[in-house]
Amino acid sequence: MDSAKAKLLLRVAAAVELLSLLVLLGNLATVHVPAVASVLGPTHGCAYLFVIIAAIQAGAQGRGRAKAFVPGVGGLLAVRHLDRS
């Protein structure tokens, strides 16, 4: 896979991961609708795994790869690391 495509996929997956986490936490803090958690929980989990895979495909090494493993914001940190290097 082209590095630029992998970087774009990493950006999208990082945004989905963060957004799904924010909605899950907002749901938990307010109305706690079980249907929201049952839909967004697996979505967040899949986005988290996709971020890790996309970071590896984008060529992240060392710290950049390690940052991808941080739940919630790891994808954004990995993208930032890739942009700087």
CSV table of N, CA and C in Angstrom, one decimal:
chain,number,residue,atom,x,y,z
A,1,MET,N,0.8,-1.2,0.0
A,1,MET,CA,0.0,0.0,0.0
A,1,MET,C,0.9,1.2,0.0
A,2,ASP,N,0.5,2.2,-0.7
A,2,ASP,CA,1.2,3.5,-0.8
A,2,ASP,C,1.2,4.2,0.6
A,3,SER,N,2.3,4.8,0.9
A,3,SER,CA,2.4,5.4,2.2
A,3,SER,C,1.4,6.6,2.4
A,4,ALA,N,1.2,7.3,1.3
A,4,ALA,CA,0.2,8.4,1.4
A,4,ALA,C,-1.2,7.9,1.6
A,5,LYS,N,-1.5,6.8,1.0
A,5,LYS,CA,-2.9,6.3,1.2
A,5,LYS,C,-3.0,5.7,2.7
A,6,ALA,N,-2.0,5.1,3.1
A,6,ALA,CA,-2.0,4.6,4.5
A,6,ALA,C,-2.1,5.7,5.5
A,7,LYS,N,-1.4,6.8,5.2
A,7,LYS,CA,-1.5,8.0,6.1
A,7,LYS,C,-2.9,8.6,6.1
A,8,LEU,N,-3.5,8.6,5.0
A,8,LEU,CA,-4.9,9.1,4.9
A,8,LEU,C,-5.8,8.2,5.7
A,9,LEU,N,-5.7,6.9,5.5
A,9,LEU,CA,-6.5,6.0,6.2
A,9,LEU,C,-6.3,6.1,7.7
A,10,LEU,N,-5.0,6.3,8.1
A,10,LEU,CA,-4.7,6.5,9.5
A,10,LEU,C,-5.4,7.7,10.1
A,11,ARG,N,-5.4,8.8,9.3
A,11,ARG,CA,-6.1,10.0,9.7
A,11,ARG,C,-7.6,9.8,9.9
A,12,VAL,N,-8.2,9.1,9.0
A,12,VAL,CA,-9.7,8.8,9.1
A,12,VAL,C,-10.0,7.9,10.3
A,13,ALA,N,-9.2,6.9,10.4
A,13,ALA,CA,-9.4,5.9,11.5
A,13,ALA,C,-9.2,6.6,12.8
A,14,ALA,N,-8.2,7.5,12.9
A,14,ALA,CA,-7.9,8.2,14.2
A,14,ALA,C,-9.1,9.1,14.5
A,15,ALA,N,-9.7,9.8,13.5
A,15,ALA,CA,-10.8,10.6,13.8
A,15,ALA,C,-12.1,9.8,14.2
A,16,VAL,N,-12.3,8.7,13.6
A,16,VAL,CA,-13.4,7.8,13.9
A,16,VAL,C,-13.2,7.3,15.3
A,17,GLU,N,-12.0,6.9,15.7
A,17,GLU,CA,-11.7,6.4,17.0
A,17,GLU,C,-12.0,7.4,18.1
A,18,LEU,N,-11.5,8.6,17.9
A,18,LEU,CA,-11.7,9.7,18.9
A,18,LEU,C,-13.1,10.1,19.0
A,19,LEU,N,-13.8,10.2,17.8
A,19,LEU,CA,-15.2,10.6,17.9
A,19,LEU,C,-16.1,9.6,18.5
A,20,SER,N,-15.8,8.3,18.2
A,20,SER,CA,-16.6,7.2,18.9
A,20,SER,C,-16.4,7.2,20.4
A,21,LEU,N,-15.2,7.4,20.8
A,21,LEU,CA,-14.9,7.4,22.2
A,21,LEU,C,-15.6,8.6,22.9
A,22,LEU,N,-15.5,9.8,22.3
A,22,LEU,CA,-16.2,10.9,22.9
A,22,LEU,C,-17.7,10.7,23.0
A,23,VAL,N,-18.3,10.1,22.0
A,23,VAL,CA,-19.8,9.8,22.0
A,23,VAL,C,-20.1,8.8,23.1
A,24,LEU,N,-19.2,7.8,23.2
A,24,LEU,CA,-19.4,6.7,24.2
A,24,LEU,C,-19.3,7.3,25.6
A,25,LEU,N,-18.3,8.2,25.8
A,25,LEU,CA,-18.2,8.8,27.2
A,25,LEU,C,-19.3,9.8,27.5
A,26,GLY,N,-19.7,10.5,26.4
A,26,GLY,CA,-20.8,11.4,26.6
A,26,GLY,C,-22.1,10.7,26.9
A,27,ASN,N,-22.3,9.6,26.3
A,27,ASN,CA,-23.5,8.7,26.5
A,27,ASN,C,-23.5,8.2,28.0
A,28,LEU,N,-22.3,7.7,28.4
A,28,LEU,CA,-22.1,7.2,29.7
A,28,LEU,C,-22.4,8.3,30.8
A,29,ALA,N,-21.9,9.5,30.5
A,29,ALA,CA,-22.1,10.6,31.5
A,29,ALA,C,-23.5,11.2,31.6
A,30,THR,N,-24.3,11.0,30.5
A,30,THR,CA,-25.6,11.6,30.5
A,30,THR,C,-26.7,10.6,30.6
A,31,VAL,N,-27.2,10.2,29.4
A,31,VAL,CA,-28.5,9.3,29.4
A,31,VAL,C,-28.2,7.8,29.5
A,32,HIS,N,-27.0,7.4,29.1
A,32,HIS,CA,-26.6,6.0,29.1
A,32,HIS,C,-27.6,5.1,28.4
A,33,VAL,N,-27.8,5.3,27.1
A,33,VAL,CA,-28.7,4.5,26.2
A,33,VAL,C,-27.9,3.3,25.8
A,34,PRO,N,-28.3,2.1,26.2
A,34,PRO,CA,-27.6,0.9,25.9
A,34,PRO,C,-27.4,0.6,24.4
A,35,ALA,N,-28.3,1.1,23.6
A,35,ALA,CA,-28.2,0.9,22.2
A,35,ALA,C,-27.0,1.6,21.6
A,36,VAL,N,-26.8,2.8,22.1
A,36,VAL,CA,-25.6,3.6,21.7
A,36,VAL,C,-24.3,2.9,22.0
A,37,ALA,N,-24.3,2.4,23.2
A,37,ALA,CA,-23.0,1.7,23.6
A,37,ALA,C,-22.8,0.4,22.8
A,38,SER,N,-23.9,-0.3,22.5
A,38,SER,CA,-23.8,-1.6,21.8
A,38,SER,C,-23.4,-1.4,20.3
A,39,VAL,N,-23.7,-0.2,19.8
A,39,VAL,CA,-23.3,0.1,18.4
A,39,VAL,C,-21.9,0.7,18.4
A,40,LEU,N,-21.6,1.7,19.2
A,40,LEU,CA,-20.4,2.4,19.2
A,40,LEU,C,-19.2,1.7,19.9
A,41,GLY,N,-19.5,0.8,20.8
A,41,GLY,CA,-18.4,0.1,21.4
A,41,GLY,C,-17.6,-0.7,20.4
A,42,PRO,N,-18.2,-1.6,19.6
A,42,PRO,CA,-17.5,-2.3,18.6
A,42,PRO,C,-16.9,-1.4,17.5
A,43,THR,N,-17.6,-0.3,17.2
A,43,THR,CA,-17.0,0.6,16.2
A,43,THR,C,-15.7,1.2,16.7
A,44,HIS,N,-15.7,1.6,18.0
A,44,HIS,CA,-14.5,2.2,18.6
A,44,HIS,C,-13.4,1.1,18.6
A,45,GLY,N,-13.7,-0.1,19.0
A,45,GLY,CA,-12.7,-1.2,19.0
A,45,GLY,C,-12.1,-1.5,17.7
A,46,CYS,N,-13.0,-1.5,16.7
A,46,CYS,CA,-12.5,-1.7,15.3
A,46,CYS,C,-11.6,-0.6,14.8
A,47,ALA,N,-12.0,0.6,15.1
A,47,ALA,CA,-11.2,1.8,14.7
A,47,ALA,C,-9.9,1.8,15.4
A,48,TYR,N,-9.9,1.4,16.7
A,48,TYR,CA,-8.6,1.3,17.5
A,48,TYR,C,-7.6,0.3,16.8
A,49,LEU,N,-8.1,-0.8,16.5
A,49,LEU,CA,-7.3,-1.8,15.8
A,49,LEU,C,-6.8,-1.4,14.4
A,50,PHE,N,-7.7,-0.7,13.7
A,50,PHE,CA,-7.4,-0.2,12.4
A,50,PHE,C,-6.3,0.9,12.5
A,51,VAL,N,-6.4,1.7,13.5
A,51,VAL,CA,-5.3,2.7,13.7
A,51,VAL,C,-4.0,2.1,13.9
A,52,ILE,N,-3.9,1.0,14.7
A,52,ILE,CA,-2.6,0.3,14.9
A,52,ILE,C,-2.1,-0.2,13.6
A,53,ILE,N,-3.0,-0.9,12.8
A,53,ILE,CA,-2.6,-1.5,11.5
A,53,ILE,C,-2.2,-0.4,10.5
A,54,ALA,N,-3.0,0.7,10.5
A,54,ALA,CA,-2.7,1.7,9.5
A,54,ALA,C,-1.4,2.4,9.9
A,55,ALA,N,-1.1,2.6,11.1
A,55,ALA,CA,0.2,3.2,11.5
A,55,ALA,C,1.4,2.4,11.1
A,56,ILE,N,1.2,1.1,11.2
A,56,ILE,CA,2.3,0.2,10.7
A,56,ILE,C,2.4,0.3,9.2
A,57,GLN,N,1.3,0.3,8.5
A,57,GLN,CA,1.3,0.4,7.1
A,57,GLN,C,1.9,1.7,6.6
A,58,ALA,N,1.7,2.8,7.3
A,58,ALA,CA,2.1,4.1,7.0
A,58,ALA,C,3.6,4.2,7.2
A,59,GLY,N,4.2,3.3,7.8
A,59,GLY,CA,5.7,3.3,8.0
A,59,GLY,C,6.1,3.9,9.4
A,60,ALA,N,5.2,3.9,10.3
A,60,ALA,CA,5.6,4.4,11.7
A,60,ALA,C,6.6,3.4,12.3
A,61,GLN,N,7.6,4.0,12.9
A,61,GLN,CA,8.7,3.2,13.5
A,61,GLN,C,8.8,3.7,14.9
A,62,GLY,N,9.3,2.9,15.8
A,62,GLY,CA,9.6,3.2,17.2
A,62,GLY,C,8.5,3.9,17.9
A,63,ARG,N,8.8,5.2,18.3
A,63,ARG,CA,7.8,6.0,19.0
A,63,ARG,C,6.5,6.2,18.3
A,64,GLY,N,6.5,6.4,17.0
A,64,GLY,CA,5.3,6.6,16.2
A,64,GLY,C,4.4,5.4,16.3
A,65,ARG,N,5.0,4.2,16.2
A,65,ARG,CA,4.3,3.0,16.3
A,65,ARG,C,3.7,2.8,17.7
A,66,ALA,N,4.5,3.1,18.7
A,66,ALA,CA,4.1,3.0,20.1
A,66,ALA,C,2.9,3.9,20.4
A,67,LYS,N,3.0,5.1,19.8
A,67,LYS,CA,1.9,6.1,20.1
A,67,LYS,C,0.5,5.6,19.5
A,68,ALA,N,0.6,4.8,18.5
A,68,ALA,CA,-0.7,4.3,17.9
A,68,ALA,C,-1.4,3.4,18.9
A,69,PHE,N,-0.7,2.8,19.9
A,69,PHE,CA,-1.3,1.9,20.8
A,69,PHE,C,-2.1,2.6,22.0
A,70,VAL,N,-1.9,4.0,22.0
A,70,VAL,CA,-2.6,4.7,23.1
A,70,VAL,C,-4.1,4.8,22.7
A,71,PRO,N,-5.0,4.3,23.5
A,71,PRO,CA,-6.4,4.4,23.1
A,71,PRO,C,-6.9,5.9,23.1
A,72,GLY,N,-7.8,6.1,22.1
A,72,GLY,CA,-8.4,7.4,22.0
A,72,GLY,C,-7.7,8.4,21.2
A,73,VAL,N,-6.5,8.8,21.6
A,73,VAL,CA,-5.7,9.8,20.9
A,73,VAL,C,-4.5,9.3,20.2
A,74,GLY,N,-4.2,8.0,20.3
A,74,GLY,CA,-3.0,7.4,19.8
A,74,GLY,C,-2.9,7.6,18.3
A,75,GLY,N,-4.0,7.5,17.6
A,75,GLY,CA,-3.9,7.7,16.1
A,75,GLY,C,-3.5,9.1,15.7
A,76,LEU,N,-4.1,10.0,16.4
A,76,LEU,CA,-3.7,11.4,16.2
A,76,LEU,C,-2.2,11.7,16.5
A,77,LEU,N,-1.8,11.1,17.6
A,77,LEU,CA,-0.4,11.2,17.9
A,77,LEU,C,0.5,10.6,16.9
A,78,ALA,N,0.1,9.4,16.4
A,78,ALA,CA,0.9,8.7,15.4
A,78,ALA,C,1.0,9.5,14.1
A,79,VAL,N,-0.2,10.1,13.7
A,79,VAL,CA,-0.2,11.0,12.5
A,79,VAL,C,0.7,12.2,12.7
A,80,ARG,N,0.7,12.8,13.8
A,80,ARG,CA,1.6,13.9,14.1
A,80,ARG,C,3.0,13.5,14.0
A,81,HIS,N,3.3,12.4,14.6
A,81,HIS,CA,4.7,11.9,14.6
A,81,HIS,C,5.1,11.6,13.1
A,82,LEU,N,4.3,11.0,12.3
A,82,LEU,CA,4.6,10.8,10.9
A,82,LEU,C,4.8,12.1,10.1
A,83,ASP,N,4.0,13.1,10.4
A,83,ASP,CA,4.1,14.4,9.7
A,83,ASP,C,5.4,15.1,10.1
A,84,ARG,N,5.9,14.9,11.3
A,84,ARG,CA,7.1,15.5,11.7
A,84,ARG,C,8.4,14.8,11.1
A,85,SER,N,8.3,13.5,10.9
A,85,SER,CA,9.5,12.8,10.5
A,85,SER,C,9.5,12.7,9.0
